[in-house]
């Protein structure tokens, strides 16, 4: 091979390098922490199903996720482009199905079950959004920097569609989708004026969502007056999170010790027990398996697992968990910066952003920085679809690290006239743009 040429990307299926060991390391460490802390937080499940069943079920899910990631690292990321629109349509169908027939969890229809595994389309929507944005933005790169309006409009439209459909389940998923999309647009090199327009559109949609809440309240009040339907029965028949969102936003107070100002009721006990768990942990924690609050804290193994981690591992353990997620994001940035093409760079960064945003959201909720809502901690919280989706994201990152064509810093030779272009003629990305 001539010395002044870049390494040519291999044909799909032919390995160029081993999968990134750092990504594998972060993944395995998080899974090991999950085995210990999720089991420790599962005292309520242990009381129902015994000592072995909770840890066995969770371990099998984690092993299944690792198997998925291992298998996907051997699939060239370019082959995944064919499945992006299929996966988006499948996700859309599942979201619509859950809105009508899904299982009710915490006052909203959120999931359905397949062979005993709970599937939450909201998690699938995040993965689908990342792949769509990476695919579209790789097509609309402007030489010299920036992206075209058409790609921005398509991505924003997808965000608003998924966001509107997920809004009845909880506003947090909508906010996370918007946050992921804005981060990926910044990474892709969007001009700041166009980013400001996207932000304005998202803001107008937020106002529209709030107007929907007010209109929904007025409609329900009118219906109750005319038909004299019991509000509790109506909520059971048609679960909606509108009242829950309002109550949580109304009761949220960022001031110090605000949660202790409320009485110990079913409305506030989750925040208060979480606060007690974090206060009990101190700096170094009480040790794995010695949690005091896991038996009293609702959903300690999922929505509030970070509070149990702080109780058992202390501030030191909490910082280690945070560093692991941020290190994963940094490693993805390193891989993206070396990629020659836009699609793999945006794909690996998008997956890392999705995981880190989800993790930071969970931590912020547990620490009382934002109103309470249910968000799992990636790879650590219990849950079927969350573990599977995040493992797919890790597999895609590993595939990019294995197959992506890297910049070598050397000037490439001009391509021959009869050389076939890359499979969908994606624009080459400026390495400085990914810095």
GROMACS .gro file of C-alpha atoms in nm:
model
  435
    1UNK     CA    1   0.000   0.000   0.000
    2UNK     CA    2   0.143   0.341  -0.088
    3UNK     CA    3   0.263   0.529   0.213
    4UNK     CA    4   0.075   0.849   0.130
    5UNK     CA    5  -0.271   0.696   0.122
    6UNK     CA    6  -0.521   0.657   0.399
    7UNK     CA    7  -0.633   0.315   0.510
    8UNK     CA    8  -0.925   0.226   0.291
    9UNK     CA    9  -1.241   0.115   0.469
   10UNK     CA   10  -1.290  -0.261   0.443
   11UNK     CA   11  -1.587  -0.411   0.275
   12UNK     CA   12  -1.881  -0.467   0.512
   13UNK     CA   13  -1.817  -0.772   0.723
   14UNK     CA   14  -1.438  -0.763   0.704
   15UNK     CA   15  -1.280  -0.659   1.037
   16UNK     CA   16  -1.032  -0.373   1.032
   17UNK     CA   17  -0.940  -0.368   1.402
   18UNK     CA   18  -1.057  -0.516   1.733
   19UNK     CA   19  -1.357  -0.358   1.902
   20UNK     CA   20  -1.266  -0.081   2.143
   21UNK     CA   21  -1.151  -0.230   2.474
   22UNK     CA   22  -1.230   0.084   2.670
   23UNK     CA   23  -1.596   0.074   2.570
   24UNK     CA   24  -1.611  -0.292   2.664
   25UNK     CA   25  -1.445  -0.211   2.996
   26UNK     CA   26  -1.693   0.062   3.089
   27UNK     CA   27  -1.982  -0.164   2.987
   28UNK     CA   28  -1.867  -0.465   3.192
   29UNK     CA   29  -1.794  -0.253   3.500
   30UNK     CA   30  -2.143  -0.099   3.489
   31UNK     CA   31  -2.298  -0.445   3.454
   32UNK     CA   32  -2.103  -0.576   3.755
   33UNK     CA   33  -2.212  -0.276   3.962
   34UNK     CA   34  -2.566  -0.345   3.848
   35UNK     CA   35  -2.555  -0.704   3.974
   36UNK     CA   36  -2.456  -0.591   4.321
   37UNK     CA   37  -2.661  -0.274   4.364
   38UNK     CA   38  -2.979  -0.386   4.188
   39UNK     CA   39  -2.985  -0.701   4.399
   40UNK     CA   40  -2.924  -0.497   4.711
   41UNK     CA   41  -3.214  -0.268   4.616
   42UNK     CA   42  -3.449  -0.560   4.547
   43UNK     CA   43  -3.548  -0.644   4.904
   44UNK     CA   44  -3.916  -0.613   4.814
   45UNK     CA   45  -3.877  -0.859   4.526
   46UNK     CA   46  -3.673  -1.091   4.745
   47UNK     CA   47  -3.955  -1.097   4.999
   48UNK     CA   48  -4.196  -1.201   4.722
   49UNK     CA   49  -3.988  -1.437   4.507
   50UNK     CA   50  -3.704  -1.558   4.729
   51UNK     CA   51  -3.330  -1.498   4.733
   52UNK     CA   52  -3.233  -1.646   4.398
   53UNK     CA   53  -3.501  -1.548   4.146
   54UNK     CA   54  -3.450  -1.167   4.142
   55UNK     CA   55  -3.073  -1.185   4.092
   56UNK     CA   56  -3.104  -1.473   3.844
   57UNK     CA   57  -3.355  -1.289   3.626
   58UNK     CA   58  -3.148  -0.971   3.627
   59UNK     CA   59  -2.825  -1.159   3.557
   60UNK     CA   60  -2.985  -1.333   3.258
   61UNK     CA   61  -3.100  -0.999   3.118
   62UNK     CA   62  -2.751  -0.853   3.157
   63UNK     CA   63  -2.594  -1.160   2.992
   64UNK     CA   64  -2.846  -1.130   2.711
   65UNK     CA   65  -2.752  -0.766   2.668
   66UNK     CA   66  -2.381  -0.852   2.658
   67UNK     CA   67  -2.454  -1.120   2.397
   68UNK     CA   68  -2.643  -0.865   2.185
   69UNK     CA   69  -2.356  -0.616   2.208
   70UNK     CA   70  -2.103  -0.887   2.121
   71UNK     CA   71  -2.305  -0.996   1.819
   72UNK     CA   72  -2.362  -0.642   1.693
   73UNK     CA   73  -1.995  -0.551   1.712
   74UNK     CA   74  -1.941  -0.802   1.430
   75UNK     CA   75  -2.201  -0.634   1.207
   76UNK     CA   76  -2.075  -0.348   0.992
   77UNK     CA   77  -2.253  -0.028   1.093
   78UNK     CA   78  -2.335   0.048   0.727
   79UNK     CA   79  -2.557  -0.262   0.716
   80UNK     CA   80  -2.771  -0.106   0.989
   81UNK     CA   81  -2.884   0.178   0.762
   82UNK     CA   82  -3.139  -0.047   0.595
   83UNK     CA   83  -3.309  -0.110   0.930
   84UNK     CA   84  -3.327   0.254   1.044
   85UNK     CA   85  -3.664   0.338   0.876
   86UNK     CA   86  -3.799  -0.010   0.959
   87UNK     CA   87  -3.707   0.030   1.324
   88UNK     CA   88  -3.860   0.381   1.330
   89UNK     CA   89  -4.191   0.255   1.189
   90UNK     CA   90  -4.192  -0.040   1.429
   91UNK     CA   91  -4.128   0.196   1.721
   92UNK     CA   92  -4.406   0.426   1.606
   93UNK     CA   93  -4.648   0.133   1.587
   94UNK     CA   94  -4.551   0.019   1.937
   95UNK     CA   95  -4.595   0.368   2.081
   96UNK     CA   96  -4.944   0.390   1.929
   97UNK     CA   97  -5.031   0.043   2.056
   98UNK     CA   98  -4.919   0.124   2.411
   99UNK     CA   99  -5.122   0.447   2.410
  100UNK     CA  100  -5.435   0.237   2.365
  101UNK     CA  101  -5.365  -0.108   2.508
  102UNK     CA  102  -5.046  -0.079   2.714
  103UNK     CA  103  -5.002  -0.181   3.075
  104UNK     CA  104  -5.069   0.094   3.328
  105UNK     CA  105  -4.766   0.179   3.542
  106UNK     CA  106  -4.762   0.475   3.782
  107UNK     CA  107  -5.073   0.626   3.629
  108UNK     CA  108  -4.984   0.598   3.259
  109UNK     CA  109  -4.976   0.339   2.984
  110UNK     CA  110  -4.607   0.275   2.934
  111UNK     CA  111  -4.534  -0.082   2.827
  112UNK     CA  112  -4.648  -0.422   2.707
  113UNK     CA  113  -4.504  -0.769   2.754
  114UNK     CA  114  -4.347  -1.018   2.514
  115UNK     CA  115  -4.247  -1.359   2.655
  116UNK     CA  116  -4.243  -1.209   3.002
  117UNK     CA  117  -4.017  -0.913   2.913
  118UNK     CA  118  -4.157  -0.565   2.964
  119UNK     CA  119  -4.115  -0.356   2.647
  120UNK     CA  120  -4.122   0.022   2.682
  121UNK     CA  121  -4.146   0.192   2.341
  122UNK     CA  122  -4.016   0.515   2.496
  123UNK     CA  123  -3.671   0.354   2.522
  124UNK     CA  124  -3.695   0.236   2.162
  125UNK     CA  125  -3.791   0.588   2.054
  126UNK     CA  126  -3.463   0.726   2.192
  127UNK     CA  127  -3.257   0.471   2.000
  128UNK     CA  128  -3.460   0.525   1.683
  129UNK     CA  129  -3.418   0.902   1.709
  130UNK     CA  130  -3.040   0.876   1.740
  131UNK     CA  131  -3.008   0.653   1.434
  132UNK     CA  132  -3.236   0.875   1.226
  133UNK     CA  133  -3.048   1.195   1.317
  134UNK     CA  134  -2.710   1.032   1.250
  135UNK     CA  135  -2.831   0.905   0.913
  136UNK     CA  136  -2.997   1.229   0.802
  137UNK     CA  137  -2.727   1.465   0.929
  138UNK     CA  138  -2.456   1.262   0.755
  139UNK     CA  139  -2.637   1.333   0.426
  140UNK     CA  140  -2.672   1.709   0.466
  141UNK     CA  141  -2.319   1.811   0.559
  142UNK     CA  142  -2.210   2.136   0.394
  143UNK     CA  143  -1.845   2.141   0.279
  144UNK     CA  144  -1.657   2.377   0.505
  145UNK     CA  145  -1.900   2.339   0.795
  146UNK     CA  146  -2.269   2.345   0.870
  147UNK     CA  147  -2.571   2.138   0.774
  148UNK     CA  148  -2.855   2.199   0.528
  149UNK     CA  149  -3.202   2.313   0.629
  150UNK     CA  150  -3.370   2.004   0.488
  151UNK     CA  151  -3.194   1.769   0.727
  152UNK     CA  152  -3.263   1.993   1.025
  153UNK     CA  153  -3.634   2.006   0.939
  154UNK     CA  154  -3.658   1.627   0.905
  155UNK     CA  155  -3.484   1.563   1.238
  156UNK     CA  156  -3.688   1.825   1.426
  157UNK     CA  157  -4.010   1.683   1.280
  158UNK     CA  158  -3.923   1.331   1.398
  159UNK     CA  159  -3.844   1.467   1.746
  160UNK     CA  160  -4.176   1.650   1.766
  161UNK     CA  161  -4.376   1.348   1.648
  162UNK     CA  162  -4.218   1.110   1.899
  163UNK     CA  163  -4.226   1.378   2.169
  164UNK     CA  164  -4.597   1.444   2.120
  165UNK     CA  165  -4.680   1.072   2.131
  166UNK     CA  166  -4.473   1.013   2.445
  167UNK     CA  167  -4.600   1.324   2.623
  168UNK     CA  168  -4.901   1.149   2.785
  169UNK     CA  169  -4.659   0.902   2.951
  170UNK     CA  170  -4.455   1.181   3.106
  171UNK     CA  171  -4.296   1.504   2.992
  172UNK     CA  172  -3.944   1.388   3.082
  173UNK     CA  173  -3.914   1.156   2.782
  174UNK     CA  174  -4.012   1.444   2.553
  175UNK     CA  175  -3.748   1.670   2.712
  176UNK     CA  176  -3.483   1.398   2.681
  177UNK     CA  177  -3.563   1.347   2.312
  178UNK     CA  178  -3.528   1.720   2.252
  179UNK     CA  179  -3.202   1.731   2.447
  180UNK     CA  180  -3.051   1.439   2.255
  181UNK     CA  181  -3.151   1.594   1.922
  182UNK     CA  182  -3.001   1.933   2.012
  183UNK     CA  183  -2.675   1.770   2.125
  184UNK     CA  184  -2.648   1.572   1.801
  185UNK     CA  185  -2.725   1.879   1.592
  186UNK     CA  186  -2.443   2.064   1.767
  187UNK     CA  187  -2.208   1.772   1.709
  188UNK     CA  188  -2.303   1.759   1.341
  189UNK     CA  189  -2.199   2.125   1.302
  190UNK     CA  190  -2.532   2.308   1.282
  191UNK     CA  191  -2.507   2.684   1.247
  192UNK     CA  192  -2.601   2.871   1.566
  193UNK     CA  193  -2.873   3.076   1.394
  194UNK     CA  194  -3.043   2.759   1.278
  195UNK     CA  195  -2.999   2.603   1.620
  196UNK     CA  196  -3.174   2.905   1.771
  197UNK     CA  197  -3.467   2.853   1.534
  198UNK     CA  198  -3.491   2.488   1.637
  199UNK     CA  199  -3.492   2.594   2.001
  200UNK     CA  200  -3.769   2.843   1.928
  201UNK     CA  201  -3.977   2.573   1.757
  202UNK     CA  202  -3.927   2.339   2.055
  203UNK     CA  203  -4.033   2.623   2.285
  204UNK     CA  204  -4.351   2.684   2.087
  205UNK     CA  205  -4.430   2.314   2.103
  206UNK     CA  206  -4.381   2.323   2.478
  207UNK     CA  207  -4.639   2.602   2.496
  208UNK     CA  208  -4.869   2.389   2.279
  209UNK     CA  209  -4.823   2.093   2.514
  210UNK     CA  210  -4.916   2.310   2.814
  211UNK     CA  211  -5.222   2.436   2.627
  212UNK     CA  212  -5.316   2.073   2.569
  213UNK     CA  213  -5.299   2.016   2.944
  214UNK     CA  214  -5.531   2.308   3.015
  215UNK     CA  215  -5.773   2.203   2.743
  216UNK     CA  216  -5.769   1.846   2.872
  217UNK     CA  217  -5.849   1.965   3.225
  218UNK     CA  218  -6.140   2.175   3.104
  219UNK     CA  219  -6.276   1.888   2.895
  220UNK     CA  220  -6.253   1.642   3.183
  221UNK     CA  221  -6.421   1.887   3.422
  222UNK     CA  222  -6.704   1.947   3.176
  223UNK     CA  223  -6.747   1.575   3.113
  224UNK     CA  224  -6.759   1.504   3.485
  225UNK     CA  225  -7.029   1.769   3.535
  226UNK     CA  226  -7.248   1.650   3.248
  227UNK     CA  227  -7.214   1.274   3.297
  228UNK     CA  228  -7.139   1.275   3.671
  229UNK     CA  229  -6.859   1.022   3.625
  230UNK     CA  230  -6.643   0.941   3.922
  231UNK     CA  231  -6.298   1.103   3.850
  232UNK     CA  232  -6.117   0.803   3.999
  233UNK     CA  233  -6.299   0.562   3.769
  234UNK     CA  234  -6.236   0.788   3.470
  235UNK     CA  235  -5.863   0.806   3.547
  236UNK     CA  236  -5.851   0.427   3.580
  237UNK     CA  237  -6.025   0.382   3.247
  238UNK     CA  238  -5.807   0.635   3.065
  239UNK     CA  239  -5.479   0.688   3.249
  240UNK     CA  240  -5.310   1.021   3.189
  241UNK     CA  241  -5.013   1.192   3.351
  242UNK     CA  242  -5.146   1.548   3.329
  243UNK     CA  243  -5.241   1.580   3.695
  244UNK     CA  244  -4.924   1.405   3.806
  245UNK     CA  245  -4.708   1.646   3.604
  246UNK     CA  246  -4.889   1.945   3.748
  247UNK     CA  247  -4.862   1.826   4.108
  248UNK     CA  248  -4.492   1.745   4.076
  249UNK     CA  249  -4.410   2.078   3.913
  250UNK     CA  250  -4.619   2.262   4.170
  251UNK     CA  251  -4.459   2.085   4.467
  252UNK     CA  252  -4.103   2.102   4.329
  253UNK     CA  253  -3.883   2.342   4.524
  254UNK     CA  254  -3.512   2.367   4.455
  255UNK     CA  255  -3.439   2.520   4.796
  256UNK     CA  256  -3.234   2.326   5.050
  257UNK     CA  257  -3.419   2.051   5.239
  258UNK     CA  258  -3.740   2.131   5.050
  259UNK     CA  259  -3.855   1.769   5.050
  260UNK     CA  260  -3.848   1.760   5.430
  261UNK     CA  261  -4.101   2.045   5.443
  262UNK     CA  262  -4.373   1.812   5.315
  263UNK     CA  263  -4.555   1.557   5.531
  264UNK     CA  264  -4.472   1.188   5.493
  265UNK     CA  265  -4.753   1.101   5.253
  266UNK     CA  266  -4.779   0.874   4.950
  267UNK     CA  267  -4.728   1.182   4.733
  268UNK     CA  268  -4.387   1.273   4.876
  269UNK     CA  269  -4.255   0.957   5.041
  270UNK     CA  270  -4.042   0.861   4.740
  271UNK     CA  271  -3.841   1.184   4.753
  272UNK     CA  272  -3.814   1.172   5.132
  273UNK     CA  273  -3.694   0.813   5.154
  274UNK     CA  274  -3.448   0.888   4.874
  275UNK     CA  275  -3.318   1.185   5.070
  276UNK     CA  276  -3.280   0.966   5.380
  277UNK     CA  277  -3.088   0.706   5.180
  278UNK     CA  278  -2.843   0.962   5.043
  279UNK     CA  279  -2.797   1.125   5.384
  280UNK     CA  280  -2.735   0.784   5.544
  281UNK     CA  281  -2.460   0.704   5.293
  282UNK     CA  282  -2.237   0.999   5.374
  283UNK     CA  283  -1.895   1.009   5.208
  284UNK     CA  284  -1.794   0.641   5.192
  285UNK     CA  285  -2.132   0.469   5.235
  286UNK     CA  286  -2.248   0.188   5.460
  287UNK     CA  287  -2.126  -0.091   5.232
  288UNK     CA  288  -2.293  -0.310   4.967
  289UNK     CA  289  -2.595  -0.495   5.100
  290UNK     CA  290  -2.629  -0.275   5.409
  291UNK     CA  291  -2.891  -0.033   5.276
  292UNK     CA  292  -3.149   0.071   5.532
  293UNK     CA  293  -3.395   0.238   5.298
  294UNK     CA  294  -3.416  -0.018   5.016
  295UNK     CA  295  -3.710  -0.193   5.185
  296UNK     CA  296  -3.906   0.131   5.221
  297UNK     CA  297  -3.811   0.326   4.909
  298UNK     CA  298  -4.058   0.255   4.624
  299UNK     CA  299  -3.896   0.141   4.298
  300UNK     CA  300  -3.555   0.135   4.467
  301UNK     CA  301  -3.429  -0.115   4.206
  302UNK     CA  302  -3.518   0.107   3.908
  303UNK     CA  303  -3.619   0.472   3.935
  304UNK     CA  304  -3.429   0.530   4.263
  305UNK     CA  305  -3.137   0.291   4.236
  306UNK     CA  306  -2.889   0.581   4.242
  307UNK     CA  307  -3.009   0.676   4.591
  308UNK     CA  308  -2.933   0.321   4.707
  309UNK     CA  309  -2.590   0.344   4.542
  310UNK     CA  310  -2.518   0.665   4.732
  311UNK     CA  311  -2.635   0.504   5.056
  312UNK     CA  312  -2.416   0.196   5.013
  313UNK     CA  313  -2.114   0.343   4.832
  314UNK     CA  314  -2.136   0.702   4.952
  315UNK     CA  315  -2.035   1.017   4.769
  316UNK     CA  316  -1.720   0.841   4.648
  317UNK     CA  317  -1.918   0.564   4.480
  318UNK     CA  318  -2.161   0.814   4.326
  319UNK     CA  319  -1.871   1.008   4.173
  320UNK     CA  320  -1.721   0.687   4.036
  321UNK     CA  321  -2.052   0.601   3.866
  322UNK     CA  322  -2.070   0.949   3.716
  323UNK     CA  323  -1.709   0.928   3.594
  324UNK     CA  324  -1.783   0.596   3.423
  325UNK     CA  325  -2.065   0.748   3.217
  326UNK     CA  326  -1.866   1.061   3.133
  327UNK     CA  327  -1.563   0.849   3.040
  328UNK     CA  328  -1.783   0.651   2.802
  329UNK     CA  329  -1.892   0.978   2.643
  330UNK     CA  330  -1.531   1.097   2.620
  331UNK     CA  331  -1.419   0.771   2.460
  332UNK     CA  332  -1.696   0.799   2.203
  333UNK     CA  333  -1.578   1.153   2.129
  334UNK     CA  334  -1.226   1.025   2.072
  335UNK     CA  335  -1.351   0.761   1.828
  336UNK     CA  336  -1.578   1.012   1.651
  337UNK     CA  337  -1.294   1.261   1.609
  338UNK     CA  338  -1.089   0.996   1.426
  339UNK     CA  339  -1.371   0.891   1.193
  340UNK     CA  340  -1.334   0.995   0.831
  341UNK     CA  341  -1.706   0.981   0.756
  342UNK     CA  342  -1.991   1.168   0.918
  343UNK     CA  343  -2.229   0.876   0.968
  344UNK     CA  344  -2.013   0.660   1.200
  345UNK     CA  345  -1.895   0.969   1.388
  346UNK     CA  346  -2.250   1.087   1.454
  347UNK     CA  347  -2.366   0.734   1.528
  348UNK     CA  348  -2.108   0.663   1.800
  349UNK     CA  349  -2.152   1.007   1.955
  350UNK     CA  350  -2.531   0.984   1.941
  351UNK     CA  351  -2.534   0.653   2.127
  352UNK     CA  352  -2.300   0.788   2.394
  353UNK     CA  353  -2.507   1.106   2.431
  354UNK     CA  354  -2.824   0.900   2.469
  355UNK     CA  355  -2.669   0.687   2.745
  356UNK     CA  356  -2.510   0.980   2.930
  357UNK     CA  357  -2.819   1.204   2.909
  358UNK     CA  358  -3.031   0.920   3.046
  359UNK     CA  359  -2.782   0.863   3.329
  360UNK     CA  360  -2.756   1.231   3.421
  361UNK     CA  361  -3.136   1.265   3.415
  362UNK     CA  362  -3.171   0.974   3.656
  363UNK     CA  363  -2.907   1.120   3.890
  364UNK     CA  364  -3.062   1.468   3.879
  365UNK     CA  365  -3.406   1.326   3.967
  366UNK     CA  366  -3.263   1.124   4.255
  367UNK     CA  367  -3.073   1.424   4.391
  368UNK     CA  368  -3.378   1.652   4.376
  369UNK     CA  369  -3.239   1.881   4.106
  370UNK     CA  370  -3.544   1.832   3.883
  371UNK     CA  371  -3.902   1.720   3.950
  372UNK     CA  372  -3.957   1.350   4.016
  373UNK     CA  373  -4.021   1.124   3.719
  374UNK     CA  374  -3.933   0.769   3.627
  375UNK     CA  375  -3.606   0.730   3.436
  376UNK     CA  376  -3.387   0.418   3.466
  377UNK     CA  377  -3.011   0.436   3.520
  378UNK     CA  378  -2.856   0.272   3.209
  379UNK     CA  379  -2.726  -0.083   3.266
  380UNK     CA  380  -2.781  -0.057   3.643
  381UNK     CA  381  -3.156  -0.020   3.695
  382UNK     CA  382  -3.367  -0.330   3.654
  383UNK     CA  383  -3.582  -0.352   3.343
  384UNK     CA  384  -3.613  -0.557   3.029
  385UNK     CA  385  -3.635  -0.318   2.737
  386UNK     CA  386  -3.404  -0.056   2.894
  387UNK     CA  387  -3.118  -0.306   2.926
  388UNK     CA  388  -3.175  -0.444   2.577
  389UNK     CA  389  -3.193  -0.103   2.410
  390UNK     CA  390  -2.884   0.028   2.588
  391UNK     CA  391  -2.698  -0.292   2.499
  392UNK     CA  392  -2.790  -0.240   2.134
  393UNK     CA  393  -2.648   0.111   2.165
  394UNK     CA  394  -2.324  -0.031   2.303
  395UNK     CA  395  -2.311  -0.284   2.021
  396UNK     CA  396  -2.344  -0.006   1.764
  397UNK     CA  397  -2.064   0.189   1.931
  398UNK     CA  398  -1.843  -0.120   1.925
  399UNK     CA  399  -1.926  -0.176   1.558
  400UNK     CA  400  -1.818   0.178   1.473
  401UNK     CA  401  -1.495   0.137   1.670
  402UNK     CA  402  -1.428  -0.185   1.478
  403UNK     CA  403  -1.517  -0.092   1.121
  404UNK     CA  404  -1.510   0.287   1.082
  405UNK     CA  405  -1.256   0.433   0.844
  406UNK     CA  406  -1.019   0.650   1.045
  407UNK     CA  407  -0.830   0.961   0.945
  408UNK     CA  408  -0.455   0.902   0.943
  409UNK     CA  409  -0.350   1.266   0.917
  410UNK     CA  410  -0.198   1.203   0.573
  411UNK     CA  411  -0.318   1.349   0.248
  412UNK     CA  412  -0.512   1.091   0.048
  413UNK     CA  413  -0.459   1.023  -0.318
  414UNK     CA  414  -0.741   1.130  -0.552
  415UNK     CA  415  -0.992   0.854  -0.615
  416UNK     CA  416  -0.987   0.683  -0.950
  417UNK     CA  417  -1.279   0.770  -1.183
  418UNK     CA  418  -1.417   0.418  -1.177
  419UNK     CA  419  -1.394   0.377  -0.800
  420UNK     CA  420  -1.734   0.303  -0.650
  421UNK     CA  421  -1.848   0.557  -0.392
  422UNK     CA  422  -1.945   0.461  -0.043
  423UNK     CA  423  -2.276   0.281  -0.022
  424UNK     CA  424  -2.490   0.595   0.011
  425UNK     CA  425  -2.244   0.871  -0.075
  426UNK     CA  426  -2.239   1.027   0.267
  427UNK     CA  427  -2.042   1.346   0.303
  428UNK     CA  428  -1.695   1.326   0.455
  429UNK     CA  429  -1.677   1.499   0.788
  430UNK     CA  430  -1.424   1.758   0.894
  431UNK     CA  431  -1.231   1.605   1.187
  432UNK     CA  432  -1.208   1.946   1.357
  433UNK     CA  433  -1.587   1.961   1.353
  434UNK     CA  434  -1.606   1.664   1.591
  435UNK     CA  435  -1.360   1.814   1.842
   0.00000   0.00000   0.00000
